[in-house]
């Protein structure tokens, strides 16, 4: 599929005008260098060609630096992904998509215009195995009221609360909260079901919304904002009137989950 068609498809799906920046020789050189490095397994080059941190799907741990990238390279780039990149055509498989960067294979991965890896949406078989092992261990340590879930989404911490959101088997989301930094093996103080994911524009900001009678709990995730914007927030409404707001941080997962 040609670049122009890919660009149109992506922007049409996002509901915004399809506006691609012009491809030039510097973009070609950047992408070609990345392809060569993948072909040669040149981790010395590749570890420097990443905009850190490189986000991974929770509960996989984000790649924070060159050491972590080198250690996780085999998990990040398996044989199938490397062959797909190595055999790719710059004309057919890569495209500039507005301010978002250079897209490979309909969003499998993204480079910036200098050729640095900024997003890797692919999940390899090894990463899927690592994820399932984490989930299996985690479920053994959770209270029975919250150990039935499809996949974990995030753990959000305010000054007062720890809020865990999980994707449930029915395709919705579940909210569970405890006093901050307390034993997650105990029953949560509050459990809310049937939450909804709400995307806010194309910059990555999004929220999870839960209803509880007259009350609405909104967990906001803020990828874009000013220097004063917190990474996340918890806002509570009663009959559409805000009655509580707390800035929050996102607590990263750990390899061997425990009750804290």
Coordinates of C-alpha atoms in Angstrom, one line a residue:
X1 CA 0.0 0.0 0.0
X2 CA 1.4 3.4 -0.9
X3 CA 2.3 6.1 1.6
X4 CA -0.4 8.5 0.6
X5 CA -3.2 5.9 1.0
X6 CA -1.9 4.9 4.4
X7 CA -1.8 8.5 5.5
X8 CA -5.4 9.0 4.4
X9 CA -6.6 5.9 6.2
X10 CA -4.9 6.8 9.5
X11 CA -6.2 10.4 9.5
X12 CA -9.7 9.3 8.4
X13 CA -9.8 6.8 11.3
X14 CA -8.8 9.6 13.7
X15 CA -11.5 11.9 12.4
X16 CA -9.1 14.7 11.4
X17 CA -8.0 16.0 8.0
X18 CA -5.4 14.0 6.2
X19 CA -2.3 16.3 6.1
X20 CA 1.0 14.6 5.4
X21 CA 4.2 16.5 5.5
X22 CA 6.4 16.3 2.5
X23 CA 8.8 13.3 2.4
X24 CA 12.4 14.4 1.7
X25 CA 15.9 12.9 1.4
X26 CA 16.6 13.3 5.1
X27 CA 13.6 11.2 6.0
X28 CA 14.7 8.5 3.5
X29 CA 18.2 8.4 5.0
X30 CA 16.9 8.2 8.6
X31 CA 14.5 5.3 7.8
X32 CA 17.1 3.5 5.7
X33 CA 19.7 3.7 8.6
X34 CA 17.1 2.2 10.9
X35 CA 16.3 -0.6 8.5
X36 CA 20.1 -1.4 8.1
X37 CA 20.5 -1.4 11.9
X38 CA 17.7 -3.9 12.3
X39 CA 19.1 -6.1 9.5
X40 CA 22.5 -6.1 11.2
X41 CA 21.1 -6.4 14.8
X42 CA 23.2 -3.3 15.4
X43 CA 22.1 -2.7 19.0
X44 CA 24.9 -0.1 19.5
X45 CA 23.2 2.1 17.0
X46 CA 19.7 1.2 17.9
X47 CA 20.0 1.9 21.6
X48 CA 21.0 5.4 20.8
X49 CA 18.2 5.7 18.2
X50 CA 15.4 5.7 20.8
X51 CA 13.6 8.6 22.5
X52 CA 13.4 7.4 26.1
X53 CA 11.3 6.3 27.9
X54 CA 9.9 3.9 25.3
X55 CA 6.4 3.0 26.5
X56 CA 5.3 -0.6 26.7
X57 CA 1.8 -1.8 27.4
X58 CA 1.0 -2.2 31.1
X59 CA 2.2 -4.3 32.9
X60 CA 5.3 -4.5 30.8
X61 CA 7.9 -2.1 32.1
X62 CA 8.8 1.0 30.0
X63 CA 12.3 1.0 28.5
X64 CA 14.0 3.8 30.4
X65 CA 17.5 3.8 29.0
X66 CA 20.1 2.3 26.7
X67 CA 20.9 -0.5 29.2
X68 CA 17.3 -1.6 29.5
X69 CA 16.9 -1.4 25.7
X70 CA 19.9 -3.7 25.2
X71 CA 18.6 -6.2 27.8
X72 CA 15.1 -6.2 26.3
X73 CA 16.1 -6.1 22.6
X74 CA 15.2 -9.7 21.9
X75 CA 11.8 -9.3 23.5
X76 CA 11.1 -6.0 21.7
X77 CA 12.2 -7.1 18.2
X78 CA 11.5 -10.8 17.5
X79 CA 12.3 -12.6 14.2
X80 CA 9.0 -11.8 12.6
X81 CA 9.2 -8.0 13.3
X82 CA 12.9 -7.8 12.3
X83 CA 12.1 -9.6 9.0
X84 CA 9.2 -7.3 8.4
X85 CA 11.3 -4.2 8.8
X86 CA 14.3 -5.6 7.0
X87 CA 12.2 -6.4 3.9
X88 CA 10.2 -3.3 4.0
X89 CA 9.9 -0.7 1.1
X90 CA 10.4 2.9 2.1
X91 CA 8.0 3.9 -0.6
X92 CA 5.3 1.4 0.2
X93 CA 5.6 0.7 4.0
X94 CA 6.7 4.0 5.6
X95 CA 4.9 7.4 5.7
X96 CA 5.1 10.7 7.5
X97 CA 1.8 11.3 9.4
X98 CA 1.6 15.0 10.3
X99 CA 3.3 15.9 13.6
X100 CA 3.1 12.3 14.8
X101 CA 6.3 11.2 13.0
X102 CA 7.1 8.5 10.5
X103 CA 4.9 5.5 10.6
X104 CA 5.8 1.9 9.7
X105 CA 3.2 -0.7 8.6
X106 CA 0.0 1.1 9.7
X107 CA 1.4 2.0 13.1
X108 CA 3.5 -1.0 14.1
X109 CA 6.2 1.4 15.1
X110 CA 6.9 5.1 14.8
X111 CA 10.1 7.1 14.3
X112 CA 10.6 10.8 14.6
X113 CA 11.9 12.7 11.6
X114 CA 15.5 12.1 12.7
X115 CA 15.0 8.4 12.7
X116 CA 14.6 7.9 16.5
X117 CA 12.2 5.3 17.7
X118 CA 9.3 7.0 19.6
X119 CA 6.6 4.3 19.8
X120 CA 6.6 0.5 19.4
X121 CA 3.0 -0.8 19.2
X122 CA 4.0 -4.4 18.4
X123 CA 3.9 -7.0 21.1
X124 CA 6.1 -10.0 20.5
X125 CA 5.3 -13.6 21.6
X126 CA 7.9 -13.3 24.3
X127 CA 6.3 -10.1 25.7
X128 CA 2.9 -11.8 25.6
X129 CA 4.4 -14.6 27.6
X130 CA 5.9 -12.1 30.1
X131 CA 2.6 -10.3 30.4
X132 CA 0.7 -13.6 31.1
X133 CA 3.2 -14.7 33.7
X134 CA 2.8 -11.3 35.5
X135 CA -1.0 -11.6 35.4
X136 CA -0.9 -15.1 36.8
X137 CA 1.3 -14.1 39.7
X138 CA -0.7 -11.0 40.3
X139 CA -4.1 -12.7 40.5
X140 CA -2.8 -15.0 43.2
X141 CA -2.1 -12.0 45.4
X142 CA -5.3 -9.9 44.9
X143 CA -8.4 -10.1 47.0
X144 CA -11.0 -12.4 45.6
X145 CA -13.3 -9.4 44.8
X146 CA -10.8 -8.0 42.2
X147 CA -8.7 -11.0 40.9
X148 CA -11.0 -11.8 38.0
X149 CA -9.9 -9.5 35.1
X150 CA -8.8 -9.8 31.5
X151 CA -5.7 -7.5 31.8
X152 CA -4.4 -4.8 34.2
X153 CA -4.6 -1.2 32.8
X154 CA -2.9 1.1 35.4
X155 CA -2.4 2.0 39.0
X156 CA -3.0 5.6 39.7
X157 CA -1.9 7.2 43.1
X158 CA -3.1 10.4 44.6
X159 CA -2.3 11.8 48.1
X160 CA -5.2 9.8 49.5
X161 CA -6.0 6.9 47.2
X162 CA -4.5 4.2 45.1
X163 CA -6.8 3.5 42.2
X164 CA -6.4 0.4 40.1
X165 CA -8.1 0.0 36.7
X166 CA -8.5 -3.3 35.1
X167 CA -10.0 -4.4 31.8
X168 CA -12.7 -6.9 32.4
X169 CA -13.8 -9.9 30.4
X170 CA -17.0 -8.2 29.2
X171 CA -15.0 -5.5 27.4
X172 CA -15.4 -2.8 30.0
X173 CA -13.3 -1.4 32.8
X174 CA -13.3 -1.8 36.6
X175 CA -12.3 0.7 39.2
X176 CA -10.9 -0.4 42.6
X177 CA -9.5 2.0 45.3
X178 CA -7.6 1.6 48.5
X179 CA -6.0 4.1 50.9
X180 CA -2.7 5.2 49.3
X181 CA 0.2 2.7 49.6
X182 CA -1.8 0.1 51.5
X183 CA -2.1 -3.6 51.2
X184 CA -3.7 -4.5 47.8
X185 CA -4.3 -8.0 49.1
X186 CA -7.1 -6.6 51.2
X187 CA -10.6 -5.8 49.8
X188 CA -10.8 -2.4 48.2
X189 CA -12.8 0.3 49.8
X190 CA -14.7 1.0 46.6
X191 CA -15.3 -1.1 43.4
X192 CA -17.0 0.3 40.3
X193 CA -17.8 -1.6 37.2
X194 CA -18.8 -0.9 33.6
X195 CA -16.3 1.9 33.1
X196 CA -15.7 3.5 29.8
X197 CA -12.6 4.6 28.0
X198 CA -12.8 8.2 26.5
X199 CA -10.1 9.4 24.1
X200 CA -9.4 13.1 24.1
X201 CA -8.0 14.2 20.7
X202 CA -5.0 12.6 19.1
X203 CA -2.3 13.6 21.5
X204 CA -2.7 10.6 23.8
X205 CA -4.8 12.2 26.5
X206 CA -7.6 10.0 27.7
X207 CA -9.7 9.1 30.6
X208 CA -11.7 6.3 32.3
X209 CA -15.2 7.2 33.5
X210 CA -17.2 5.3 36.1
X211 CA -20.7 6.0 37.3
X212 CA -22.0 5.3 40.8
X213 CA -25.5 6.6 41.2
X214 CA -25.3 10.4 41.3
X215 CA -21.5 10.2 41.4
X216 CA -19.1 10.1 38.5
X217 CA -15.4 9.2 38.9
X218 CA -13.1 10.3 36.1
X219 CA -9.5 9.1 36.0
X220 CA -7.6 11.3 33.6
X221 CA -4.3 10.4 31.9
X222 CA -2.5 13.5 30.6
X223 CA 0.1 12.8 27.9
X224 CA 0.0 16.4 26.7
X225 CA -0.2 19.5 28.8
X226 CA 1.8 22.3 30.4
X227 CA 4.7 21.9 32.8
X228 CA 2.2 22.2 35.6
X229 CA -0.1 19.4 34.3
X230 CA 0.1 16.3 36.4
X231 CA 0.6 12.9 34.7
X232 CA -2.8 11.9 35.9
X233 CA -5.8 13.0 38.0
X234 CA -8.9 11.8 39.8
X235 CA -12.0 14.0 39.6
X236 CA -15.3 13.2 41.3
X237 CA -18.6 14.8 40.3
X238 CA -22.0 14.7 41.9
X239 CA -24.9 15.4 39.5
X240 CA -22.3 16.9 37.1
X241 CA -20.9 19.3 39.7
X242 CA -17.2 18.8 40.6
X243 CA -16.9 17.9 44.3
X244 CA -13.3 16.6 44.4
X245 CA -10.1 16.8 42.4
X246 CA -6.7 15.3 43.2
X247 CA -3.5 15.3 41.0
X248 CA -2.1 11.8 40.6
X249 CA 0.9 9.9 39.4
X250 CA 1.0 6.6 37.5
X251 CA 2.7 3.9 39.6
X252 CA 4.9 1.7 37.3
X253 CA 4.5 -2.1 37.4
X254 CA 7.1 -4.3 38.9
X255 CA 8.4 -7.6 37.6
X256 CA 7.2 -9.6 40.5
X257 CA 3.9 -8.0 41.7
X258 CA 3.4 -7.7 45.5
X259 CA 0.5 -6.3 47.5
X260 CA 1.9 -2.8 47.6

